[in-house]
Amino acid sequence: MSIRHSLLALLQDRPRYGYQLRIEFEDRTGSAWPLNIGQVYTTLDRLERDSLVRKDGADGEGHVIYSITAEGRAEVRGWFTSPVPRSSPPRNELAIKLALALTLPGVDVGAAIHSQRAVSIRALQDYTKARRDMASHQRPTDTARLLVLDSLIFQTEAEVRWLDLCEARLMQLAGPG
C-alpha cells in the first residue's frame, strides 16, 4: 500500500495537517488499514524533501499545515492512471509460514491450516456483516468503504479456498490410510 500516494491524493482535496490526513485516510478506507501517526509525519517529511508537498505554516492551534505542489499533483495523477504492478507478488506471510512448515520436521501443518481457516472464516463473517449493515443504510459517501469491504471479502474468500487446497494436498501427501 502506498501511504505516500494516499497522502498526496488526500492533499489534492485541500491542505491538511498530519492527524487530519490520518483520520481522513482511515475514514475513506473504512479503517481497514490503520495508519500510525508517526508514519504519516515521516512520509510528509519525505514528500516535502521530494518537493511534492510544502508546509503552509501552522493553524491557530500549532498544527503544521501541508499542501500539495504541482509536482505532487503530477505524481498522484500518474499513480491513479497507472496499474498496480503484478510483476513481483507481495510477501504473503501465511504462504511463507505453510511452505516452511511443510519442510521442517515436527510441525503440525494441518493444525496450522485449521487454526488459520477458523480465523479467516471469522474475519469473512465480520466483513460480510459490516458490508450488509452498511449497505442496508447506504449513503453516497459509503461507496468507497463498500469497495474496500468487497475487496477484503474477496481476498478472505480466496484465502479460505487456498487453505482448503492446502489441506487437500496434505491429504494427498499422506496417501491412503
Coordinates of C-alpha atoms in Angstrom, one line a residue:
M1 CA 0.0 0.0 0.0
S2 CA 1.4 3.4 -0.9
I3 CA 1.0 5.7 2.0
R4 CA 3.0 8.3 0.0
H5 CA 0.4 8.4 -2.8
S6 CA -2.6 8.1 -0.5
L7 CA -1.5 11.2 1.4
L8 CA -0.8 13.1 -1.8
A9 CA -4.3 12.1 -3.1
L10 CA -5.9 13.5 0.1
L11 CA -3.9 16.7 -0.1
Q12 CA -5.3 17.3 -3.6
D13 CA -8.7 17.9 -1.9
R14 CA -7.4 20.6 0.5
P15 CA -4.4 21.3 2.7
R16 CA -4.3 19.4 6.0
Y17 CA -2.1 18.6 8.9
G18 CA -0.9 15.1 9.7
Y19 CA -3.6 14.0 12.1
Q20 CA -6.3 15.2 9.7
L21 CA -4.7 13.1 7.0
R22 CA -4.6 10.0 9.2
I23 CA -8.3 10.4 10.2
E24 CA -9.3 11.1 6.6
F25 CA -7.4 8.1 5.2
E26 CA -9.0 5.8 7.8
D27 CA -12.4 7.2 7.3
R28 CA -12.3 6.9 3.5
T29 CA -10.9 3.3 3.6
G30 CA -13.3 2.1 6.3
S31 CA -10.4 1.9 8.8
A32 CA -9.2 -1.3 7.1
W33 CA -5.6 -0.2 7.3
P34 CA -4.9 1.9 10.4
L35 CA -2.1 4.4 10.0
N36 CA 0.5 5.2 12.6
I37 CA 0.7 8.9 13.1
G38 CA 4.5 8.7 13.1
Q39 CA 4.4 7.1 9.7
V40 CA 2.2 9.9 8.4
Y41 CA 4.6 12.6 9.6
T42 CA 7.7 10.6 8.4
T43 CA 6.0 10.3 5.0
L44 CA 5.1 14.0 4.9
D45 CA 8.8 14.9 5.7
R46 CA 9.9 12.8 2.7
L47 CA 7.2 14.3 0.4
E48 CA 8.4 17.7 1.4
R49 CA 12.1 16.7 0.8
D50 CA 11.0 15.5 -2.7
S51 CA 9.1 18.8 -3.4
L52 CA 5.8 17.0 -3.6
V53 CA 4.3 18.9 -0.7
R54 CA 5.1 22.1 1.1
K55 CA 4.4 23.4 4.6
D56 CA 2.0 26.3 4.7
G57 CA 2.7 27.3 8.2
A58 CA 0.6 26.5 11.3
D59 CA -3.0 26.8 12.1
G60 CA -4.1 28.7 15.2
E61 CA -3.5 25.6 17.3
G62 CA 0.1 24.9 16.3
H63 CA -0.6 22.2 13.7
V64 CA 1.7 22.3 10.6
I65 CA -0.5 22.5 7.5
Y66 CA 0.7 20.8 4.3
S67 CA -0.4 21.4 0.8
I68 CA 0.4 19.6 -2.4
T69 CA 2.7 21.1 -5.0
A70 CA 2.3 21.0 -8.8
E71 CA 4.9 18.2 -8.8
G72 CA 2.8 16.4 -6.2
R73 CA -0.3 16.7 -8.3
A74 CA 1.5 15.2 -11.3
E75 CA 2.8 12.4 -9.1
V76 CA -0.7 11.5 -7.8
R77 CA -2.2 11.8 -11.3
G78 CA 0.4 9.3 -12.5
W79 CA -0.4 7.0 -9.6
F80 CA -4.1 7.0 -10.4
T81 CA -3.6 6.3 -14.1
S82 CA -1.0 3.5 -13.6
P83 CA -2.0 -0.1 -12.8
V84 CA -0.7 -1.6 -9.6
P85 CA 2.3 -3.8 -10.6
R86 CA 1.8 -7.5 -10.5
S87 CA 5.4 -8.4 -11.5
S88 CA 6.6 -9.4 -8.1
P89 CA 3.9 -10.7 -5.8
P90 CA 3.7 -9.2 -2.3
R91 CA 5.0 -11.3 0.5
N92 CA 2.4 -13.4 1.9
E93 CA 3.2 -14.4 5.5
L94 CA 0.7 -17.2 5.5
A95 CA 2.1 -18.8 2.4
I96 CA 5.7 -18.5 3.7
K97 CA 4.6 -20.0 7.0
L98 CA 2.9 -23.0 5.5
A99 CA 5.7 -23.6 2.9
L100 CA 8.3 -23.6 5.7
A101 CA 6.1 -25.8 8.0
L102 CA 5.9 -28.4 5.2
T103 CA 9.7 -28.6 5.0
L104 CA 10.5 -28.7 8.8
P105 CA 10.2 -31.7 11.0
G106 CA 7.8 -31.7 13.9
V107 CA 5.4 -29.0 12.6
D108 CA 1.7 -29.9 12.5
V109 CA 0.8 -28.3 9.2
G110 CA -2.8 -29.5 9.4
A111 CA -3.2 -27.7 12.8
A112 CA -1.7 -24.5 11.3
I113 CA -4.2 -24.7 8.4
H114 CA -7.1 -25.4 10.7
S115 CA -6.2 -22.5 13.0
Q116 CA -5.8 -20.1 10.2
R117 CA -9.1 -21.2 8.5
A118 CA -11.0 -20.5 11.7
V119 CA -9.6 -17.0 11.9
S120 CA -10.2 -16.4 8.2
I121 CA -13.8 -17.6 8.4
R122 CA -14.4 -15.4 11.4
A123 CA -12.9 -12.4 9.6
L124 CA -15.1 -13.2 6.5
Q125 CA -18.2 -13.3 8.7
D126 CA -17.2 -9.9 10.2
Y127 CA -16.5 -8.3 6.8
T128 CA -19.8 -9.7 5.4
K129 CA -21.8 -8.4 8.3
A130 CA -20.2 -5.0 8.2
R131 CA -20.9 -4.8 4.4
R132 CA -24.5 -5.9 4.9
D133 CA -25.0 -3.3 7.7
M134 CA -23.5 -0.5 5.7
A135 CA -25.4 -1.4 2.5
S136 CA -28.7 -1.5 4.4
H137 CA -28.5 2.2 5.1
Q138 CA -26.0 3.3 2.4
R139 CA -25.2 6.9 2.0
P140 CA -23.5 8.2 -1.2
T141 CA -20.3 8.7 0.8
D142 CA -20.2 5.0 1.8
T143 CA -19.3 3.7 -1.7
A144 CA -15.5 3.9 -1.0
R145 CA -15.9 1.9 2.2
L146 CA -18.1 -0.6 0.5
L147 CA -15.4 -1.1 -2.2
V148 CA -12.8 -1.7 0.5
L149 CA -15.1 -4.2 2.3
D150 CA -15.8 -6.0 -1.0
S151 CA -12.0 -6.3 -1.6
L152 CA -11.5 -7.7 1.9
I153 CA -14.3 -10.2 1.4
F154 CA -13.0 -11.4 -1.9
Q155 CA -9.4 -11.7 -0.6
T156 CA -10.6 -13.6 2.5
E157 CA -12.8 -15.9 0.4
A158 CA -9.7 -16.7 -1.8
E159 CA -7.6 -17.3 1.3
V160 CA -10.2 -19.8 2.7
R161 CA -10.3 -21.6 -0.7
W162 CA -6.5 -21.7 -0.8
L163 CA -6.4 -23.2 2.7
D164 CA -8.9 -25.9 1.6
L165 CA -6.5 -26.7 -1.3
C166 CA -3.5 -26.8 1.1
E167 CA -5.4 -29.3 3.2
A168 CA -6.3 -31.4 0.2
R169 CA -2.7 -31.5 -0.9
L170 CA -1.6 -32.5 2.6
M171 CA -4.1 -35.4 2.4
Q172 CA -2.6 -36.4 -0.9
L173 CA 0.9 -36.4 0.6
A174 CA -0.3 -38.6 3.4
G175 CA -1.6 -41.1 0.9
P176 CA -4.4 -43.7 1.5
G177 CA -4.9 -44.6 5.0

